[in-house]
Short mmCIF file of C-alpha atoms in Angstrom, two decimals:
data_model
loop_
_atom_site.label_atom_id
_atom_site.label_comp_id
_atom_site.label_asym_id
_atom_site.label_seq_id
_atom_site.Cartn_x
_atom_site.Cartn_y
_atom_site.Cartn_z
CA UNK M 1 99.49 -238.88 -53.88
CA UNK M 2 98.28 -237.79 -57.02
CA UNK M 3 95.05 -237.05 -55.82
CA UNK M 4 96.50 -234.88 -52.63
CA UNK M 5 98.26 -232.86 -55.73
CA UNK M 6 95.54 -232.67 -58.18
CA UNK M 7 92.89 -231.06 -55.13
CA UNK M 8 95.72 -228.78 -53.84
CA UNK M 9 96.02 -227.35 -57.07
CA UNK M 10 92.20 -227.30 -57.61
CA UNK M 11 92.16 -224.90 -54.19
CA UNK M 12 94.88 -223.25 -55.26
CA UNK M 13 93.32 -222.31 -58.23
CA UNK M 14 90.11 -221.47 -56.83
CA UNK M 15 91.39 -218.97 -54.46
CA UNK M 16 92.98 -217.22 -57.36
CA UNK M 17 90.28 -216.93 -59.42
CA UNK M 18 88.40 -215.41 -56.00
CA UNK M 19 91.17 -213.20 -55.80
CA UNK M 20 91.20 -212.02 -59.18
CA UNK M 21 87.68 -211.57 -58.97
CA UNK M 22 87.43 -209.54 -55.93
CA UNK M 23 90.10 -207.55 -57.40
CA UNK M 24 87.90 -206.87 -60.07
CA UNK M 25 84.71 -205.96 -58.26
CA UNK M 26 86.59 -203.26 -56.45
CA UNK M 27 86.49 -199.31 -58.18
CA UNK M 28 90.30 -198.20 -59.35
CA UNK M 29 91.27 -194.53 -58.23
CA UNK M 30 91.00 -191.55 -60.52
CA UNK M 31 94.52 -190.08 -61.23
CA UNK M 32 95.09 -186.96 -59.46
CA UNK M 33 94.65 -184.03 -62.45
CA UNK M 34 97.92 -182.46 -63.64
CA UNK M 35 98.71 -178.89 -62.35
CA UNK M 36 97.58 -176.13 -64.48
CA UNK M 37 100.46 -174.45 -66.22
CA UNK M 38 102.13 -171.12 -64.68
CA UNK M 39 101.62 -168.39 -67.22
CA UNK M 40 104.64 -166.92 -68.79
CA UNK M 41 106.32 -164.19 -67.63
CA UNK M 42 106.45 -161.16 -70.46
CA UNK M 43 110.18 -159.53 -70.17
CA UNK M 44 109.92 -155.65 -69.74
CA UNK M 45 109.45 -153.36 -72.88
CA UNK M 46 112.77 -152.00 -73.84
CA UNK M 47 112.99 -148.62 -73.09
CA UNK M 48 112.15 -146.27 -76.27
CA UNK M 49 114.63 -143.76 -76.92
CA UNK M 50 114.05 -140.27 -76.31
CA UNK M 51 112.56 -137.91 -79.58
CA UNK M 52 115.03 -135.96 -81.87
CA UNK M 53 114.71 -132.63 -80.36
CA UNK M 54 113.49 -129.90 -83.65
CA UNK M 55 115.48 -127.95 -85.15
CA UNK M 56 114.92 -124.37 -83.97
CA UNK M 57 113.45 -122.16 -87.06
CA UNK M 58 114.08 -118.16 -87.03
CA UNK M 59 110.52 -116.47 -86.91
CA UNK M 60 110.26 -113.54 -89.10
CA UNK M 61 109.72 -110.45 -87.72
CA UNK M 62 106.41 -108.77 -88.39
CA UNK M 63 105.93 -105.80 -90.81
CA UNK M 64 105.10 -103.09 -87.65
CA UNK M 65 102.31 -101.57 -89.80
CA UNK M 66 100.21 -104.88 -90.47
CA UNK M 67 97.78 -106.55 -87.26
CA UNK M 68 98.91 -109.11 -85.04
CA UNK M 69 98.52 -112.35 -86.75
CA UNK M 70 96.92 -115.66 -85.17
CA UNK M 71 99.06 -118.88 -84.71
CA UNK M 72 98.35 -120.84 -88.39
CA UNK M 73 96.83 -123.96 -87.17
CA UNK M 74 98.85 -126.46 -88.77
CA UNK M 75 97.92 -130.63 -88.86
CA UNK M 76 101.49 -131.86 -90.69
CA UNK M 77 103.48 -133.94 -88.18
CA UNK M 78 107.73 -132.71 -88.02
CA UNK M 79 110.51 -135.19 -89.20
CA UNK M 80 112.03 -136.09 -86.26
CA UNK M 81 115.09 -137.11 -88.39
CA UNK M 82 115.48 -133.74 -89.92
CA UNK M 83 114.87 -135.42 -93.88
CA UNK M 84 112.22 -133.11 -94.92
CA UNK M 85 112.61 -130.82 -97.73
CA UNK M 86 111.77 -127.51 -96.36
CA UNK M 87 108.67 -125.67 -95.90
CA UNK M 88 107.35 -123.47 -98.50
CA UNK M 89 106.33 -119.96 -96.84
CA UNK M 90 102.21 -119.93 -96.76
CA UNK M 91 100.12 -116.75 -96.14
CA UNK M 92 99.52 -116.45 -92.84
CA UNK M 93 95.53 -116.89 -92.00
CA UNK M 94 93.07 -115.02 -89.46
CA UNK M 95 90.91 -117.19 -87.61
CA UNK M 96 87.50 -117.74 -89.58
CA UNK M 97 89.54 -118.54 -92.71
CA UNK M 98 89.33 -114.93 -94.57
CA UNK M 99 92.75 -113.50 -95.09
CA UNK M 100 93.32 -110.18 -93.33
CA UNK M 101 93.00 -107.02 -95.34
CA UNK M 102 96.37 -104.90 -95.55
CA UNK M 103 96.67 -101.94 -93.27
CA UNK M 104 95.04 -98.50 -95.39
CA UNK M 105 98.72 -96.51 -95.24
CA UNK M 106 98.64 -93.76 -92.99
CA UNK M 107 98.39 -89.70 -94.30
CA UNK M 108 101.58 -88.15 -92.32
CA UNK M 109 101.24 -84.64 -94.64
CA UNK M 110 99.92 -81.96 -92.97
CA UNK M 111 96.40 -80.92 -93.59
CA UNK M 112 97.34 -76.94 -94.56
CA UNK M 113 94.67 -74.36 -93.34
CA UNK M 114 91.47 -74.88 -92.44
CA UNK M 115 89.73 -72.78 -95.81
CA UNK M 116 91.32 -74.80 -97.87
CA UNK M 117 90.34 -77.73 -96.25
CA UNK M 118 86.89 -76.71 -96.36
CA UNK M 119 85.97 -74.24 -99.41
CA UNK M 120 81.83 -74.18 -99.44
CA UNK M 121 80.12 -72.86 -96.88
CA UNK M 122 76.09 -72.31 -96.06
CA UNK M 123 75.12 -69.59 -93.52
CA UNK M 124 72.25 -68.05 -92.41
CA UNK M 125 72.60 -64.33 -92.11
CA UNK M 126 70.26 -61.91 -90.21
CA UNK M 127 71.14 -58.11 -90.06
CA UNK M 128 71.26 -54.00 -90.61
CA UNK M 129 71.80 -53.38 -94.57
CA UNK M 130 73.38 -56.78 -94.66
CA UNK M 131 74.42 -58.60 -98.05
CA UNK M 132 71.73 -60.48 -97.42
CA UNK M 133 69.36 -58.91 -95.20
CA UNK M 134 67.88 -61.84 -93.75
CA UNK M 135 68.31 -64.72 -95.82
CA UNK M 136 71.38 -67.42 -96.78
CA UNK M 137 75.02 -66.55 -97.71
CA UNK M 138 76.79 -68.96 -100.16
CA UNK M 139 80.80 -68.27 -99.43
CA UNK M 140 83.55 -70.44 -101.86
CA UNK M 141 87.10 -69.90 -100.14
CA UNK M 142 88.99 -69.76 -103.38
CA UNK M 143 92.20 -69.71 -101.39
CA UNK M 144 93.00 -69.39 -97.83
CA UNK M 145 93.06 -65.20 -97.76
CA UNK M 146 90.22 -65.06 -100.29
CA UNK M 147 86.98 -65.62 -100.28
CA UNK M 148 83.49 -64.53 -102.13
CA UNK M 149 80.07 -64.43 -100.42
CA UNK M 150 76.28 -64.41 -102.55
CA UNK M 151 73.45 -63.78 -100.88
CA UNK M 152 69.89 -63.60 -100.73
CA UNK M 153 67.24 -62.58 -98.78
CA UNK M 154 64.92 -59.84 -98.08
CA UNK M 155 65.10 -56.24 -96.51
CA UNK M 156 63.31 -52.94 -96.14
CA UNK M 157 64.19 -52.10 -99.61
CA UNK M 158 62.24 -55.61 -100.38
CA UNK M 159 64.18 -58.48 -102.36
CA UNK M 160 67.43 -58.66 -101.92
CA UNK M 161 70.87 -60.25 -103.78
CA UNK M 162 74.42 -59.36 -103.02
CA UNK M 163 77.65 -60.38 -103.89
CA UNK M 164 81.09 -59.80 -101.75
CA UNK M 165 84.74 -60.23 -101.89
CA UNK M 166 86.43 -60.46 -98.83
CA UNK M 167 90.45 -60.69 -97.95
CA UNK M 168 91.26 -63.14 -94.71
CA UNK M 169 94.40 -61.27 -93.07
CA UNK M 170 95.20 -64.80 -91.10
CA UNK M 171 94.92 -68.58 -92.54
CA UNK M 172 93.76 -69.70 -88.53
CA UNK M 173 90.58 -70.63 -87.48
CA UNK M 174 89.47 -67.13 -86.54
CA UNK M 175 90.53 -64.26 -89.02
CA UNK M 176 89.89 -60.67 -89.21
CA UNK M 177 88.90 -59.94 -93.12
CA UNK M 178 88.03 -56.69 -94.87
CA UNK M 179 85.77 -56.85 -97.56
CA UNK M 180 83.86 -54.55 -100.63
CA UNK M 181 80.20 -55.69 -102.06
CA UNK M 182 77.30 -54.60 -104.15
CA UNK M 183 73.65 -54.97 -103.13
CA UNK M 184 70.62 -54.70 -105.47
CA UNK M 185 66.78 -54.78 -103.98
CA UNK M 186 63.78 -54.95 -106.00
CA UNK M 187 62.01 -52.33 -104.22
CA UNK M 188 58.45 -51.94 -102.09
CA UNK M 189 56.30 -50.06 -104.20
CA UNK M 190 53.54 -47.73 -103.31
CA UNK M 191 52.47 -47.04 -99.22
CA UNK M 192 51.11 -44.99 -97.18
CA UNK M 193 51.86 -43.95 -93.46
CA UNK M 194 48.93 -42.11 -91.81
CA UNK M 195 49.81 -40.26 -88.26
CA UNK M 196 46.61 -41.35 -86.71
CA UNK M 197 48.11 -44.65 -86.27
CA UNK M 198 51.09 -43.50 -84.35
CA UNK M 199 50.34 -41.50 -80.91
CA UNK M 200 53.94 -40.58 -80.93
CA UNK M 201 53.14 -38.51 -84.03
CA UNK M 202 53.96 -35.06 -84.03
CA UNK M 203 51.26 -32.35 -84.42
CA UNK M 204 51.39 -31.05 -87.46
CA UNK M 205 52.07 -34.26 -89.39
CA UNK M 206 49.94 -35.61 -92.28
CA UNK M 207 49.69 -38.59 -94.28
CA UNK M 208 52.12 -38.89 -97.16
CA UNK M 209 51.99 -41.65 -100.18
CA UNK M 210 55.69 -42.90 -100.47
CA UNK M 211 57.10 -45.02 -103.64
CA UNK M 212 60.27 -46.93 -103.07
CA UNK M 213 61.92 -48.17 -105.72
CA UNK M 214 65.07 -50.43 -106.78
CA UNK M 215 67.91 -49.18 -105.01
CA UNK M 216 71.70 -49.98 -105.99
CA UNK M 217 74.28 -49.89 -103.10
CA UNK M 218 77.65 -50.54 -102.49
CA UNK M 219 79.02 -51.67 -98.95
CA UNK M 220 82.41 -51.76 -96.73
CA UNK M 221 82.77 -53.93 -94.26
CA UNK M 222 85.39 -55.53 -91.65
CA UNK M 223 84.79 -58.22 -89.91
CA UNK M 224 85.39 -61.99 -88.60
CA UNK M 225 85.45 -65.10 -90.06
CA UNK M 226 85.50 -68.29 -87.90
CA UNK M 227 85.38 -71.55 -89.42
CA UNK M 228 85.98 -74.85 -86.76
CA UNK M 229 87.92 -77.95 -87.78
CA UNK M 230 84.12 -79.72 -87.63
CA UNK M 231 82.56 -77.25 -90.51
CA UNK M 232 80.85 -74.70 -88.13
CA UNK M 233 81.41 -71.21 -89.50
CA UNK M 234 80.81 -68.06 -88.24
CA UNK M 235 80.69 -64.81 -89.86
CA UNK M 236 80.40 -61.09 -88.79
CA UNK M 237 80.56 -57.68 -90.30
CA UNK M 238 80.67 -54.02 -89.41
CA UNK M 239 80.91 -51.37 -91.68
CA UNK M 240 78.89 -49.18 -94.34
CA UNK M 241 76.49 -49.09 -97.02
CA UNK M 242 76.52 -46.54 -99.60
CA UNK M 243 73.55 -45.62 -102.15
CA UNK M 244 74.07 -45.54 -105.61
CA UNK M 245 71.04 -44.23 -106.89
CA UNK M 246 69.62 -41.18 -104.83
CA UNK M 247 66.18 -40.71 -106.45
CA UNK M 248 65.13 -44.25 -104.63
CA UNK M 249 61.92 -42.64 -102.50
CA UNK M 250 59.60 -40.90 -104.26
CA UNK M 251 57.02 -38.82 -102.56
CA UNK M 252 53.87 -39.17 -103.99
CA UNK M 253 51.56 -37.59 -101.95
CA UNK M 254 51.69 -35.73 -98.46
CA UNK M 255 54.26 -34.20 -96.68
CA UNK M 256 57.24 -35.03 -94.43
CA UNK M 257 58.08 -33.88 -91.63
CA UNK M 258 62.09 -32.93 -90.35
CA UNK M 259 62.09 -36.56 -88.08
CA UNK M 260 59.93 -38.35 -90.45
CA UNK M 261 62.53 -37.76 -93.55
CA UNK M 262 65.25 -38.27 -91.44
CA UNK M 263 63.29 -42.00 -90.62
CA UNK M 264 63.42 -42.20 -93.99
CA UNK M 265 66.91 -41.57 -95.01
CA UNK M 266 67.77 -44.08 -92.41
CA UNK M 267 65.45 -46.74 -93.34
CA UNK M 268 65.78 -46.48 -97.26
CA UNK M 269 69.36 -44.54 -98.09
CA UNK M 270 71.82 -47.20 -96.72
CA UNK M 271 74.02 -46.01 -93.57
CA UNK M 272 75.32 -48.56 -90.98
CA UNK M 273 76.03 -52.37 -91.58
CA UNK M 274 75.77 -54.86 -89.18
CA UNK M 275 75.21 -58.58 -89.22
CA UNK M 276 75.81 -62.07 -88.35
CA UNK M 277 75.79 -64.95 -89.83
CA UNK M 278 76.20 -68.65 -89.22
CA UNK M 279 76.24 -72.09 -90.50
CA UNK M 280 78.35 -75.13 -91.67
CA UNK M 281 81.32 -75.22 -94.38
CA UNK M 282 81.86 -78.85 -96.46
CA UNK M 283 84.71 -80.28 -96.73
#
C-alpha cells in the first residue's frame, strides 16, 4: 500500500516538474504598448479689446504767405490712454532736413514813373548839328520832367562836346520834351577845295584855301523821349542851331562863288538840327 502511494506520488511529481518545465521553455508575450497621449487642446485667445481711439488735435492754420509744408515724419508712438504730457510745438521740417527759408515779403508800392526808375542812360546819337554829332550822349533824369544830356562826338566843325537841358512835358513812357544846349567844336583847320575835282563846278570857279576854326553855338530843340520798362531809350530832336561866333571861316586864299558860300554857310554856320539817338537807361 505504501509502495502504490509512494510511486503515485513519484508520477505525480514527475509530471509536474514536466509541466513546469515545458511551461518554461515556451516564449511569454510582449505587452501590447500603451497608447500615445492625445495632445492638449489650447482654449482660444481671449479676444483683445479694441484701441483707445486719439484724441483729435486742432491743426493750425498756415501763415498764407509761407510754402506748403511736408508732413514732419515723426517715430514717437501715441498714449493710447491719453497720460501724456503734451507735445511741445517743433519747427516744422522740409524734406532733406534743411529748414525752409521765410518767404522775401512782397513790394505792393507802386513803382512811380519810369525816369525815376531809371536815371542813367547811354545812347548813341548820329545827326545834322546834333549835340553830339555822331558820337555818345550821357543823359541823368534828375527828376521825372528833367533831364540833362553830355555829349561827344565829332562833326564838320571837327571835335565836338555839348551839354543840354531838356523839360519832359509827360512822366509816361513816351514824352514830348523841349530843350536849350550849347555846342563847342575844336575846329578843321586849313583846306583847300579845287573845282577840277568836281564836274558839277561852275565855270568861273577857282580854288580857294578855307580856315575853319572853333565855333561856339547854341541850339533849340523839341523832341521825344522814349524810355521802355526794360532800359531801351530812344531819343529824337528837331530844332535849331545858332552860331555864336561869326568870324568861324576864314578865307585864306581864292574866291567863292554865290552857291559855294552859300555851301558854306550851311555846312559851317549852324542852321537845322536833326538827330536820333538810341541806347539803354540803368536802373
Amino acid at each position: 500500500m505504501h509502495l502504490e502511494r509512494r510511486l503515485a506520488t513519484s508520477l505525480c511529481s514527475a509530471l509536474v516538474c514536466l509541466a513546469a518545465s515545458r511551461a518554461h521553455a515556451q516564449p511569454q508575450p510582449l505587452p501590447a504598448p500603451a497608447p500615445a497621449p492625445a495632445p492638449p487642446v489650447l482654449a482660444p485667445p481671449e479676444a483683445l479689446p479694441p484701441p483707445a481711439p486719439l484724441p483729435a488735435v486742432a491743426e493750425p492754420e498756415p501763415a498764407p504767405s509761407s510754402p506748403a509744408q511736408a508732413p514732419s515724419e515723426s517715430l514717437e508712438v501715441p498714449d493710447l490712454e491719453g497720460n501724456s504730457p503734451p507735445k511741445r510745438p517743433t519747427a516744422p521740417v522740409a524734406r532733406g532736413g534743411r529748414a525752409p527759408r521765410p518767404a522775401a515779403p512782397v513790394d505792393t508800392r507802386p513803382l512811380g514813373p519810369i525816369r525815376a526808375q531809371r536815371r542813367l542812360a547811354i545812347t548813341g546819337e548820329l545827326g545834322w548839328n546834333g549835340l553830339a554829332g555822331f558820337g555818345a550822349v550821357l543823359t541823368y533824369n534828375a527828376h521825372p520832367h528833367v533831364a540833362f544830356d553830355l555829349a561827344g562826338g565829332f562833326s564838320l566843325l571837327g571835335w565836338k562836346t555839348g551839354v543840354r537841358a531838356r523839360y519832359n512835358i509827360l512822366t509816361g513812357s513816351m514824352t514830348p520834351f523841349v530843350g536849350v544846349g550849347f555846342n563847342a567844336t575844336s575846329g578843321l583847320g586849313e583846306f583847300t577845295s579845287d573845282p577840277k575835282d568836281d564836274p558839277h563846278a561852275d565855270a568861273d570857279a577857282v580854288p580857294f584855301t578855307l580856315n575853319v576854326k572853333a565855333s561856339y553855338l547854341v541850339q533849340y530843340t523839341v523832341g521825344f523821349d522814349f524810355l521802355h520798362k526794360r532800359g531801351f531809350n530812344m531819343v529824337g530832336a528837331l530844332g535849331y542851331a545858332h552860331l555864336l561866333n561869326d568870324n568861324n571861316i576864314e578865307l585864306l586864299e581864292g574866291k567863292l562863288t554865290r552857291d559855294e558860300r552859300r555851301a558854306v554857310d550851311v555846312i559851317f554856320k549852324g542852321g537845322l538840327v536833326i538827330s536820333l539817338s538810341a541806347g539803354y537807361a540803368f536802373e
